[in-house]
PDB file of C-alpha atoms (C1' of nucleotides) in Angstrom:
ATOM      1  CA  UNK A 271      20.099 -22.027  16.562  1.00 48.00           C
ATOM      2  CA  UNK A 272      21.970 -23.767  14.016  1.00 56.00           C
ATOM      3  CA  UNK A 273      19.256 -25.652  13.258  1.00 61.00           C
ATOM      4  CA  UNK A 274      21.274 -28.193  11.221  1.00 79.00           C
ATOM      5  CA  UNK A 275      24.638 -28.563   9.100  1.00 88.00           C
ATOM      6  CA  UNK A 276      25.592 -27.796   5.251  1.00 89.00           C
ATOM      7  CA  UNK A 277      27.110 -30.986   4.324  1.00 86.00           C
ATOM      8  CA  UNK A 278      28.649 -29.525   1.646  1.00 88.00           C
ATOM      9  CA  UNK A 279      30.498 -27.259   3.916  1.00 92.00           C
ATOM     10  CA  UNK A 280      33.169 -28.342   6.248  1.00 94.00           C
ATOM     11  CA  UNK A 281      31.907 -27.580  10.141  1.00 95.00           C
ATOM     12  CA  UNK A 282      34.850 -25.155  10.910  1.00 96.00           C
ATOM     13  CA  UNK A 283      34.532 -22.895   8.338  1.00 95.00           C
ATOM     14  CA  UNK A 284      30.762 -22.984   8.686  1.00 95.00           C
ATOM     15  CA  UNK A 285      31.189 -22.301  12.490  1.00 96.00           C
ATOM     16  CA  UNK A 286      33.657 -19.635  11.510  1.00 97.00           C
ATOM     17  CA  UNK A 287      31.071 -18.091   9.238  1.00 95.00           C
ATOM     18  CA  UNK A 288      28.886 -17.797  11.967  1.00 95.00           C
ATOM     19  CA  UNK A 289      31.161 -15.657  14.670  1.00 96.00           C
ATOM     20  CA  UNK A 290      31.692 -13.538  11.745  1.00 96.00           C
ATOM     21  CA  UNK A 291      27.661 -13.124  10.967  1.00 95.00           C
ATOM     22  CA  UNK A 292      27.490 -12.484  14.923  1.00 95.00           C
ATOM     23  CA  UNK A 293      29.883 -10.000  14.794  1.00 96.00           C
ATOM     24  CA  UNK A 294      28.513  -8.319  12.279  1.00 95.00           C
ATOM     25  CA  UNK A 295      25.145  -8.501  13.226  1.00 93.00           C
ATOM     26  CA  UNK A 296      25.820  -7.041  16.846  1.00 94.00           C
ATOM     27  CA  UNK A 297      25.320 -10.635  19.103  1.00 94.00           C
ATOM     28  CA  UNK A 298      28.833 -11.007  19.819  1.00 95.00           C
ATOM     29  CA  UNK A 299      30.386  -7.801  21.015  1.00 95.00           C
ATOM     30  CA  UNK A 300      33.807  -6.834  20.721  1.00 95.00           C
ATOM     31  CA  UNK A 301      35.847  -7.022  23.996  1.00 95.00           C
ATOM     32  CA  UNK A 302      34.344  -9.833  25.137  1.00 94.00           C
ATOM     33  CA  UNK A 303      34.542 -13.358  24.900  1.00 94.00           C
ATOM     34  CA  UNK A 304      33.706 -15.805  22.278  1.00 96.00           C
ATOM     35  CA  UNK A 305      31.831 -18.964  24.224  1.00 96.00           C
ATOM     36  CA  UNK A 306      34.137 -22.175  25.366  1.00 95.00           C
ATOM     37  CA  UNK A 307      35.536 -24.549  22.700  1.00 95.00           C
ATOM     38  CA  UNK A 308      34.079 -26.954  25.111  1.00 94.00           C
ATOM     39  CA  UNK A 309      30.494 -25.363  25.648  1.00 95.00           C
ATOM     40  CA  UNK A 310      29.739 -24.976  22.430  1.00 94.00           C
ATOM     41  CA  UNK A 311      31.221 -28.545  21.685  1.00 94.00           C
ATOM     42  CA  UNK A 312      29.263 -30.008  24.125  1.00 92.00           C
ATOM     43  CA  UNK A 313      25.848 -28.024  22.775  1.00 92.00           C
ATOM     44  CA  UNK A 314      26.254 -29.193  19.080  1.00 93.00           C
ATOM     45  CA  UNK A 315      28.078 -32.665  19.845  1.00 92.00           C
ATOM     46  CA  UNK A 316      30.904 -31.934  17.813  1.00 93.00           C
ATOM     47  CA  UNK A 317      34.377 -32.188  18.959  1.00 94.00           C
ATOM     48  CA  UNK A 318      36.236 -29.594  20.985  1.00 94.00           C
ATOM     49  CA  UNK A 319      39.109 -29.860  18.143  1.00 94.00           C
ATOM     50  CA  UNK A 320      36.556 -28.899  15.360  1.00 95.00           C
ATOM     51  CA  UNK A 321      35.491 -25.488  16.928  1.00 96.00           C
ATOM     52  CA  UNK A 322      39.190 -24.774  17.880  1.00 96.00           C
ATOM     53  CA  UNK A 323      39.449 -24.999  14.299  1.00 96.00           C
ATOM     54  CA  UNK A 324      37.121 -22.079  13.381  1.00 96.00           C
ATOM     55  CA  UNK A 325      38.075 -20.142  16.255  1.00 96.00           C
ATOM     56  CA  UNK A 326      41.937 -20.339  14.991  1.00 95.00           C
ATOM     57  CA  UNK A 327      41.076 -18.939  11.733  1.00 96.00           C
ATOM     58  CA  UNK A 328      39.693 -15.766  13.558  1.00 96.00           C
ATOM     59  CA  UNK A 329      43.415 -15.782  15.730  1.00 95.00           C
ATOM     60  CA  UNK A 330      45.168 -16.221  12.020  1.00 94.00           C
ATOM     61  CA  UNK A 331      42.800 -12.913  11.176  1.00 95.00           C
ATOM     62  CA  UNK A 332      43.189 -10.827  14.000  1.00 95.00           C
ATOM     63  CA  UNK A 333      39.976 -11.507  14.601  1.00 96.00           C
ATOM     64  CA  UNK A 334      40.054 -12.387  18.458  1.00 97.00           C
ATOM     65  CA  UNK A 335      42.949 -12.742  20.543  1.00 96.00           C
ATOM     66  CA  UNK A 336      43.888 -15.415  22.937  1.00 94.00           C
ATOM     67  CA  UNK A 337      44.512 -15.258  26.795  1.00 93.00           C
ATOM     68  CA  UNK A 338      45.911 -18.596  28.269  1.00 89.00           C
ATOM     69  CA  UNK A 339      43.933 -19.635  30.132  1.00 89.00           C
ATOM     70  CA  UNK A 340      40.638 -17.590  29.843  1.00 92.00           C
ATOM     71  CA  UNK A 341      39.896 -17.574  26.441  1.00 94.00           C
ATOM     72  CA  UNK A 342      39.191 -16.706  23.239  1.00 96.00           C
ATOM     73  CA  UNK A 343      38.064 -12.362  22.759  1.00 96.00           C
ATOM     74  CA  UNK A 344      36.845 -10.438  20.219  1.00 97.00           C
ATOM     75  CA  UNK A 345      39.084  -7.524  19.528  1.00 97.00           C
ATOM     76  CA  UNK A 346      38.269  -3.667  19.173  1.00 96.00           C
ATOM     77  CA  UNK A 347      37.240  -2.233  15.563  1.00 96.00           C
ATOM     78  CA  UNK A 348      36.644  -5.645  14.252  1.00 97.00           C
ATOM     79  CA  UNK A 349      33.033  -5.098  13.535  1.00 97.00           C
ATOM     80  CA  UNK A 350      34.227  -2.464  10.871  1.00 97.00           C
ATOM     81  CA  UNK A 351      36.658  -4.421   9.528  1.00 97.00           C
ATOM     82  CA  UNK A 352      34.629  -7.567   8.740  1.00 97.00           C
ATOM     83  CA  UNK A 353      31.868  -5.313   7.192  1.00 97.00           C
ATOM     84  CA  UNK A 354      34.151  -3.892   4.600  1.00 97.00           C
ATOM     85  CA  UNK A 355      36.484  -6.851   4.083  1.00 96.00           C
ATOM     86  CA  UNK A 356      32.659  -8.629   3.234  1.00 96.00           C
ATOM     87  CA  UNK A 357      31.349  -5.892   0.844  1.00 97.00           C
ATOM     88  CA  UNK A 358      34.520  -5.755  -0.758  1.00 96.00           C
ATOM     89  CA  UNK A 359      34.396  -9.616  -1.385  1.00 95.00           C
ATOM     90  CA  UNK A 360      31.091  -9.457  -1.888  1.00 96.00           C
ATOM     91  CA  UNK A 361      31.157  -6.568  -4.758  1.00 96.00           C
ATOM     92  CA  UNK A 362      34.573  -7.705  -6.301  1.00 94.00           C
ATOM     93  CA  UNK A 363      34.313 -11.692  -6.030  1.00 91.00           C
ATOM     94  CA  UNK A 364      30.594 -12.846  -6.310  1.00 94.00           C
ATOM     95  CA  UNK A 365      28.302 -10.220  -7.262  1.00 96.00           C
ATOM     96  CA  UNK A 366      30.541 -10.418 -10.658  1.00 95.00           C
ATOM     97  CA  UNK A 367      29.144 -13.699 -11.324  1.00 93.00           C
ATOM     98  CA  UNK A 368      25.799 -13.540 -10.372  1.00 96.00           C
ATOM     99  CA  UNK A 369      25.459 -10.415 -13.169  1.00 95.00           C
ATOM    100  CA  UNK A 370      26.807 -13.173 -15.511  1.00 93.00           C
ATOM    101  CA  UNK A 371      24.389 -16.190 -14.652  1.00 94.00           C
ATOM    102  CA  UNK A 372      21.467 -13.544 -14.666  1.00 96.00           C
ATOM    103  CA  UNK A 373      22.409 -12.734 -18.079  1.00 94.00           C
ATOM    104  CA  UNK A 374      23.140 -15.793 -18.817  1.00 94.00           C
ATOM    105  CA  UNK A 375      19.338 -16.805 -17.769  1.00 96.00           C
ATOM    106  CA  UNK A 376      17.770 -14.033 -19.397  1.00 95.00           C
ATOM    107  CA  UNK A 377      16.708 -13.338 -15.839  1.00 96.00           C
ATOM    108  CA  UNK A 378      14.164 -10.255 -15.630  1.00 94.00           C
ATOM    109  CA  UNK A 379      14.025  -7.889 -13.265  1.00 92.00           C
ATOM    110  CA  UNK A 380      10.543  -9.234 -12.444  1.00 92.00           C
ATOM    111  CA  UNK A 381      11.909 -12.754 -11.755  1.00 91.00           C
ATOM    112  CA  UNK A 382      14.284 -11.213  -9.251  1.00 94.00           C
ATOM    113  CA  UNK A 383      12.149  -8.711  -7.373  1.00 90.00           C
ATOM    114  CA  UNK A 384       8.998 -10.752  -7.173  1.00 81.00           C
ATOM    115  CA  UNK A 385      10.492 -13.510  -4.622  1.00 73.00           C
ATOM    116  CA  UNK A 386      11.738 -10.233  -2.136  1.00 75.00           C
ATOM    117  CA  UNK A 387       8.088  -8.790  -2.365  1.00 74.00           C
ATOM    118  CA  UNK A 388       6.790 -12.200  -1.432  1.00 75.00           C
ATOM    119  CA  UNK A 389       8.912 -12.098   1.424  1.00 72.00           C
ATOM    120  CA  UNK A 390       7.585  -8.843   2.675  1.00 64.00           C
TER     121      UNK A 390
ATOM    122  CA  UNK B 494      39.308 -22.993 -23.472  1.00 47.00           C
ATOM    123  CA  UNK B 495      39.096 -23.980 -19.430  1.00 54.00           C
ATOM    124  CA  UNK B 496      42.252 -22.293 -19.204  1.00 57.00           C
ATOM    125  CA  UNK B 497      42.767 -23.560 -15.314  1.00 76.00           C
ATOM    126  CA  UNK B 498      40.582 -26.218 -12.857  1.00 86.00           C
ATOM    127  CA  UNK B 499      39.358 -24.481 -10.109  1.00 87.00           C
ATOM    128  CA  UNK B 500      41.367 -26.240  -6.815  1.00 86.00           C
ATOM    129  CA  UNK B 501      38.145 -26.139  -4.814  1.00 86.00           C
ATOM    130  CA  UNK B 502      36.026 -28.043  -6.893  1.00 89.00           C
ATOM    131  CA  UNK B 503      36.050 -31.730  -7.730  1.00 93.00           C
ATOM    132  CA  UNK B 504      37.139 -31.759 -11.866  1.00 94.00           C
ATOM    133  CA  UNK B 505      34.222 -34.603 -12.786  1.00 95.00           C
ATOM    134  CA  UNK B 506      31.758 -31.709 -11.240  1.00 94.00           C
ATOM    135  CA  UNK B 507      33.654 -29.059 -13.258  1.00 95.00           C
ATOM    136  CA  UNK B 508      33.424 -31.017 -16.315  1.00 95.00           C
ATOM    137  CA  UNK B 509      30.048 -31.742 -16.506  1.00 96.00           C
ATOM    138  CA  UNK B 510      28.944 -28.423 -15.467  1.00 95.00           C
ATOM    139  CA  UNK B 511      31.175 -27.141 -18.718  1.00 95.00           C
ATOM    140  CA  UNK B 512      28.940 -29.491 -20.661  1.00 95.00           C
ATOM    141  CA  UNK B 513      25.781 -27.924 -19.458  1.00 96.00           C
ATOM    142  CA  UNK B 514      27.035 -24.629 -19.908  1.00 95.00           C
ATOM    143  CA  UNK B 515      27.979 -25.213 -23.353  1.00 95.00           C
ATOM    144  CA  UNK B 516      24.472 -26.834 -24.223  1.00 95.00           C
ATOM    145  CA  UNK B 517      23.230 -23.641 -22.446  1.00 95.00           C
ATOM    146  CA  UNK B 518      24.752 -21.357 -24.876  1.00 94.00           C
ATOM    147  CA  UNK B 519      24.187 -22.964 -27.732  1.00 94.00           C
ATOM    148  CA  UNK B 520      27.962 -24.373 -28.543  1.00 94.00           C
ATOM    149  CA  UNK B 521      26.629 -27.519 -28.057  1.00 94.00           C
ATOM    150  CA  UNK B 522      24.118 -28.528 -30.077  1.00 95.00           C
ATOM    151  CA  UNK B 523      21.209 -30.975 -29.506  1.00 96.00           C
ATOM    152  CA  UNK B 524      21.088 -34.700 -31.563  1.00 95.00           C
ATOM    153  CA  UNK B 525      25.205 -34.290 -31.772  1.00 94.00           C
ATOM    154  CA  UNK B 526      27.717 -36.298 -29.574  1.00 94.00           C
ATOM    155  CA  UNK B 527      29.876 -34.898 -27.191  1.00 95.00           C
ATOM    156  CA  UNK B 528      33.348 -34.961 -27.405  1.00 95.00           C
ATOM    157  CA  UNK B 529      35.018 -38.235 -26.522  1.00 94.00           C
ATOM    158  CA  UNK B 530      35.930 -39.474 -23.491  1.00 95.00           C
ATOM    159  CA  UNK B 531      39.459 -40.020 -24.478  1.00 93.00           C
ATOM    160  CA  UNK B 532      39.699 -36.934 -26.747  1.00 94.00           C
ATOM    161  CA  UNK B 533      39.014 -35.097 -23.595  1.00 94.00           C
ATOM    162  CA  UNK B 534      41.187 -36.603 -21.390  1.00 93.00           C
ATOM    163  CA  UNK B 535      43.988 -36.183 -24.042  1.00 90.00           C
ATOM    164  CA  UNK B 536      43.453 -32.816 -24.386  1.00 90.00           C
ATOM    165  CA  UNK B 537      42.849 -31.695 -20.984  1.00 92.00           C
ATOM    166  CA  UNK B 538      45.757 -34.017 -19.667  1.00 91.00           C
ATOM    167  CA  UNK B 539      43.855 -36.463 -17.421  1.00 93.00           C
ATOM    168  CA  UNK B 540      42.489 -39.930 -16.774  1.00 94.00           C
ATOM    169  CA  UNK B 541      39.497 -40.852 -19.056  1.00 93.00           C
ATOM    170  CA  UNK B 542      37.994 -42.006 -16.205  1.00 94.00           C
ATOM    171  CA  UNK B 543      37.597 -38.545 -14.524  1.00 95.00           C
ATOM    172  CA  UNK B 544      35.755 -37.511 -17.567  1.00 95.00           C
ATOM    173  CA  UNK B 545      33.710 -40.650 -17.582  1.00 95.00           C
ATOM    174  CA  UNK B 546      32.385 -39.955 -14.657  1.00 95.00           C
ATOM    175  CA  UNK B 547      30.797 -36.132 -15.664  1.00 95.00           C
ATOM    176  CA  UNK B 548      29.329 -37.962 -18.033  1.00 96.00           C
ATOM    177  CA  UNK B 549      27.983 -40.698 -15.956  1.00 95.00           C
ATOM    178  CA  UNK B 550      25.951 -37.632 -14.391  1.00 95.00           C
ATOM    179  CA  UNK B 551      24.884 -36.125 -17.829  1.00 95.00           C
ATOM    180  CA  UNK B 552      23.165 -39.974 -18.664  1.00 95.00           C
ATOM    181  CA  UNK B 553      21.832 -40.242 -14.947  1.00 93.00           C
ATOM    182  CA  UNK B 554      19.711 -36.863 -15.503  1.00 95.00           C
ATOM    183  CA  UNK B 555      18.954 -37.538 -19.115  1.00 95.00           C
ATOM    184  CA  UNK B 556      20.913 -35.091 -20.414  1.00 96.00           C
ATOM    185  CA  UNK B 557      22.855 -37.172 -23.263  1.00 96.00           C
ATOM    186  CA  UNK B 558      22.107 -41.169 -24.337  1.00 95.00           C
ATOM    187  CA  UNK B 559      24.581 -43.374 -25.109  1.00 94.00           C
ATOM    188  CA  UNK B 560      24.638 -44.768 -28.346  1.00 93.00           C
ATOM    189  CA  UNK B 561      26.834 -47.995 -27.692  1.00 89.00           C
ATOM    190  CA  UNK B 562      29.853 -48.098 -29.704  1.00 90.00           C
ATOM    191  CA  UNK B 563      29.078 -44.616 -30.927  1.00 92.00           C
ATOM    192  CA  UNK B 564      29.251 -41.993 -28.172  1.00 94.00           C
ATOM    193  CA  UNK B 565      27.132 -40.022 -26.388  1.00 95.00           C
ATOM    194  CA  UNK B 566      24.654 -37.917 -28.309  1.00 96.00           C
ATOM    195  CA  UNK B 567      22.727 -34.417 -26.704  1.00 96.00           C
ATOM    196  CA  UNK B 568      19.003 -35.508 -26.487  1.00 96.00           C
ATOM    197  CA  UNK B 569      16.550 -33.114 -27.787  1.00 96.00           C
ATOM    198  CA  UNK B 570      14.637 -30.911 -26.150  1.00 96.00           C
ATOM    199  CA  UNK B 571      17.417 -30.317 -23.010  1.00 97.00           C
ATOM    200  CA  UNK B 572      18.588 -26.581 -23.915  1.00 97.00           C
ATOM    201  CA  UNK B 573      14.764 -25.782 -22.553  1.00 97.00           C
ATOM    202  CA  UNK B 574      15.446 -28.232 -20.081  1.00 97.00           C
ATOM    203  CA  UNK B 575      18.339 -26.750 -18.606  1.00 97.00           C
ATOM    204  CA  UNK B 576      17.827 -23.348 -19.410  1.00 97.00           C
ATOM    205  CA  UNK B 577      14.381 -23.823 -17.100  1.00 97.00           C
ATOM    206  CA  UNK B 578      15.952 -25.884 -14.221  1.00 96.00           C
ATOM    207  CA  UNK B 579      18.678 -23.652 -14.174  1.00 96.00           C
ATOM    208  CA  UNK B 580      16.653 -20.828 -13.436  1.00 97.00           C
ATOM    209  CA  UNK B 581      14.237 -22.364 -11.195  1.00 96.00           C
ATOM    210  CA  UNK B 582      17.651 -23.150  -8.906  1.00 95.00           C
ATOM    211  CA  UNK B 583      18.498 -19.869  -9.391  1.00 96.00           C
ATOM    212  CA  UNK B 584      15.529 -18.231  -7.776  1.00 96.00           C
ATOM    213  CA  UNK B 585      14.679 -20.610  -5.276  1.00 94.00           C
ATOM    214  CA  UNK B 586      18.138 -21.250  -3.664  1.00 91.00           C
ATOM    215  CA  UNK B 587      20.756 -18.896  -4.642  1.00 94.00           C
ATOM    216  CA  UNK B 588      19.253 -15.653  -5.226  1.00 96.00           C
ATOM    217  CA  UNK B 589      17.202 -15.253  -1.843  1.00 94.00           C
ATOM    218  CA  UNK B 590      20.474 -15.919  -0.076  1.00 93.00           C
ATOM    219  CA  UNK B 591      22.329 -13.262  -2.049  1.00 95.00           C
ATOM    220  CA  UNK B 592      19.370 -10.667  -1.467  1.00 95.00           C
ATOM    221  CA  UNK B 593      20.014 -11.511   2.517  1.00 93.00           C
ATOM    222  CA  UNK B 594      23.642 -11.192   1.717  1.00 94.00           C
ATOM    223  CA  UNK B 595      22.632  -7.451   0.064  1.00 96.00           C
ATOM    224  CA  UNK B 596      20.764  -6.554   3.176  1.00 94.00           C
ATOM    225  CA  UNK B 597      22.889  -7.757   5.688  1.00 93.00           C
ATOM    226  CA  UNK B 598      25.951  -5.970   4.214  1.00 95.00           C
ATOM    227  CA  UNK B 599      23.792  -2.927   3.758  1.00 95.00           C
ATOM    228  CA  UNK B 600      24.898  -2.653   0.049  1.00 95.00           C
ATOM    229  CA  UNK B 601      22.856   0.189  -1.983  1.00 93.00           C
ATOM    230  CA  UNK B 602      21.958  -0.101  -5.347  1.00 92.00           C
ATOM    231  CA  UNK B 603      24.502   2.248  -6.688  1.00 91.00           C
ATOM    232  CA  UNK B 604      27.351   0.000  -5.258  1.00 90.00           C
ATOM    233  CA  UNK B 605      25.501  -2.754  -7.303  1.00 94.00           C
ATOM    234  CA  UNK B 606      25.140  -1.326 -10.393  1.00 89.00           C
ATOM    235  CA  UNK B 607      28.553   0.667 -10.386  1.00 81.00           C
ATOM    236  CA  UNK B 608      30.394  -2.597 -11.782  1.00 73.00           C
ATOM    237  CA  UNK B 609      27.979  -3.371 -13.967  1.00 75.00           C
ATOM    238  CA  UNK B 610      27.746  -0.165 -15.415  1.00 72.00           C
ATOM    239  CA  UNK B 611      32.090  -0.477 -16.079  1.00 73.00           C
ATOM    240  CA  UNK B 612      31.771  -3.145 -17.503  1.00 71.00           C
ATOM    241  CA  UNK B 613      30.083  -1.769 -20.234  1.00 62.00           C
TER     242      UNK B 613
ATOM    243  C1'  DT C1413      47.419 -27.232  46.337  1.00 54.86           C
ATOM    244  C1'  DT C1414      43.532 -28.945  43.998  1.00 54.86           C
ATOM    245  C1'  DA C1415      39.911 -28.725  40.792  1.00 54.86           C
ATOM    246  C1'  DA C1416      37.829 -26.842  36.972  1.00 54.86           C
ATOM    247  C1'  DG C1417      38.219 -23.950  33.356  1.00 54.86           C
ATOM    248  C1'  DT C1418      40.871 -22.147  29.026  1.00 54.86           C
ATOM    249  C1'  DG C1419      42.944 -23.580  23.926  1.00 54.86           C
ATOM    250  C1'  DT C1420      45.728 -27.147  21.271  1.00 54.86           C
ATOM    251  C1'  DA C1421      49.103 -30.811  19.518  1.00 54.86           C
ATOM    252  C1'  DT C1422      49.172 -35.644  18.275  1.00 54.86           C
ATOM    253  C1'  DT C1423      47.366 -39.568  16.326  1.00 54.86           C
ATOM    254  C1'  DG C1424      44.348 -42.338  13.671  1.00 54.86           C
ATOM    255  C1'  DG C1425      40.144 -43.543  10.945  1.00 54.86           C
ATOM    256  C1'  DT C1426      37.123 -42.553   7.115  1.00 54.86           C
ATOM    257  C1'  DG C1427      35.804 -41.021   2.738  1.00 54.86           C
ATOM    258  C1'  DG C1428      36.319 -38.455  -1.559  1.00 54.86           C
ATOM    259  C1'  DT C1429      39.236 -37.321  -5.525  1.00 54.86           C
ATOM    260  C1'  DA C1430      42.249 -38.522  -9.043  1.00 54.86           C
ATOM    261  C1'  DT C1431      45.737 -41.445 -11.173  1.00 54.86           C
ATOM    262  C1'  DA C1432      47.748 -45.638 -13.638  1.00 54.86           C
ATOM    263  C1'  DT C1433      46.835 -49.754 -15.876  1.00 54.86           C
ATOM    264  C1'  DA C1434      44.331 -53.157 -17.898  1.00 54.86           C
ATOM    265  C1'  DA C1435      40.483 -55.359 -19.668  1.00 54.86           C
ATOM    266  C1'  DC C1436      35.575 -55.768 -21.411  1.00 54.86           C
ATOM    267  C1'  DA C1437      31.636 -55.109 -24.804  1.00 54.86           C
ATOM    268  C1'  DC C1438      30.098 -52.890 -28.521  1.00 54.86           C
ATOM    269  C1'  DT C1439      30.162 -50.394 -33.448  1.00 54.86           C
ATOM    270  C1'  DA C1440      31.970 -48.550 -37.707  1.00 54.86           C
ATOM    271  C1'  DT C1441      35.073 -48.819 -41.324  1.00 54.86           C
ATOM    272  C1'  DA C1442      38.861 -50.225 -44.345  1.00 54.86           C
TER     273       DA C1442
ATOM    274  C1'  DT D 188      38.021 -60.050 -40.726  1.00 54.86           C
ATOM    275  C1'  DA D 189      41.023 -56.745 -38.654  1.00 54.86           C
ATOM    276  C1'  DT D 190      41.513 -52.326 -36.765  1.00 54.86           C
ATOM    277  C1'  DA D 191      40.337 -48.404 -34.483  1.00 54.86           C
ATOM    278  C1'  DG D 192      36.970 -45.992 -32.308  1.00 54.86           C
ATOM    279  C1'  DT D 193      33.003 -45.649 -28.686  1.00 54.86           C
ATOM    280  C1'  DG D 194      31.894 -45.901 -23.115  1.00 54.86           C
ATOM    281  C1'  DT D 195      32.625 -48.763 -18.911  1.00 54.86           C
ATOM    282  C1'  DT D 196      34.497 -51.594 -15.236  1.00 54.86           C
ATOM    283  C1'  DA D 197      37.981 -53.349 -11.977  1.00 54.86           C
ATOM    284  C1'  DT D 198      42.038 -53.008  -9.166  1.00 54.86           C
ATOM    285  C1'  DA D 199      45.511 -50.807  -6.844  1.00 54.86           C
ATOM    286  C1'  DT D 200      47.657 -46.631  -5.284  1.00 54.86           C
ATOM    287  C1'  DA D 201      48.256 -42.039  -3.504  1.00 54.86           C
ATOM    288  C1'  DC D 202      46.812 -38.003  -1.434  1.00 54.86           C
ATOM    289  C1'  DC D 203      44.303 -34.902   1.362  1.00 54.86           C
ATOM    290  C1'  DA D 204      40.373 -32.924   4.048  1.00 54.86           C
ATOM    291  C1'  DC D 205      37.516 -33.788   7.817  1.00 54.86           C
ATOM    292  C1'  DC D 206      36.626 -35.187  12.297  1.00 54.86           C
ATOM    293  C1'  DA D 207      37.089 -37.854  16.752  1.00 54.86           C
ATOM    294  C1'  DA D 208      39.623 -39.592  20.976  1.00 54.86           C
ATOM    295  C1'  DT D 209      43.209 -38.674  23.952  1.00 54.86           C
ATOM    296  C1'  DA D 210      46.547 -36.198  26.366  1.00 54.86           C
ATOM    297  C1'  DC D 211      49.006 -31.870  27.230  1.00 54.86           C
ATOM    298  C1'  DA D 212      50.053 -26.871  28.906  1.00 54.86           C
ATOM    299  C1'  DC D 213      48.276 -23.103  30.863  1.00 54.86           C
ATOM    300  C1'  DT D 214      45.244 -19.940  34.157  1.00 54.86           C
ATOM    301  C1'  DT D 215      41.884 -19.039  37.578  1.00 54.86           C
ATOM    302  C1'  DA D 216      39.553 -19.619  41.773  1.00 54.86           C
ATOM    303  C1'  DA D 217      38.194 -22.337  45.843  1.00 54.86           C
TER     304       DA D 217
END
DNA sequence: TTAAGTGTATTGGTGGTATATAACACTATA
DNA sequence: TATAGTGTTATATACCACCAATACACTTAA
């Protein structure tokens, strides 16, 4: 699904990015468990280190928890929280400085809507 | 005026995107030379080679042309230049990935505008 | 108990970034 | 002709992020 990697991005955070999108999205469900380091090092020939990597991040967050052993899984509420942890990012962090560069541009409203009705 | 480097970006990149900017906006002005290498490096406390090397990408895109001896002098005709790639990358790569961003978070258009409209 | 499944700590290689230092080739000016 | 100003190149050094190979500690189930 991942059809291919950012290289301008490392591979953990981009992996960690995408548990987060899943979350959000509804594909992983809280409760249960993320997939193996190992299976999903094995599916996109990385090393099992490089996805522990990502999935410690989400431990650091209180993301997922850990039972030795079994695994890595998604705790309760967490679908919430990453929602409004993202549009509060989102609204305080970027969407600042994309107002600026359209400006800066002289971007019109035209030039940004006509690309989503394309898309319809 | 660049107060602080950003940590997460390599300075040569910063740099010459600061250059581009300040074409952009009219600070710099086309046919005149860019500040010196070692001006720049004096005043911004680093190694005239990091600064060499944003403007190694400024004469690779044909940006600036060296004038041996002399300096580096803005080549006509780039504000456009920039100005119209700059929006171009805009559309095609940034902003369709921020509109999925929009949707994905569920943002409305009153969250959008609300800073905007502050800012004012 | 054994085998297979969890996550992870250690170690080492590679490449990018930036520095320090020096030298080169050229031009403008006193 | 000196001198000081352009950008550039070379070398060595240091540092850190990224990723891989290996080995370890733990749990579960046959």
């Amino acid at each position: 699904m991942p059809t291919q990697w950012d290289p301008d991005t490392p591979i953990y955070i981009q992996l960690y990015q995408q548990v987060l999108s899943r979350i959000l999205d509804g594909y992983i469900i809280e409760g249960e468990a993320l997939p193996s380091v190992r299976k999903v090092a094995a599916e996109y020939q990385l090393n099992p280190i490089t996805i522990s990597k990502a999935y410690q991040m989400l431990q650091d967050e209180n993301i997922v928890e850990k039972q030795r052993g079994k695994g890595l899984f998604v705790n309760h509420g967490v679908q919430d929280i990453i929602l409004n942890r993202e549009r509060e990012s989102f609204l305080t962090s970027q969407w600042p400085k994309i107002v600026e560069q359209i400006n800066r541009l002289k971007l019109s409203t035209d030039d940004l809507l006509q690309p989503i009705e394309e898309a319809k």
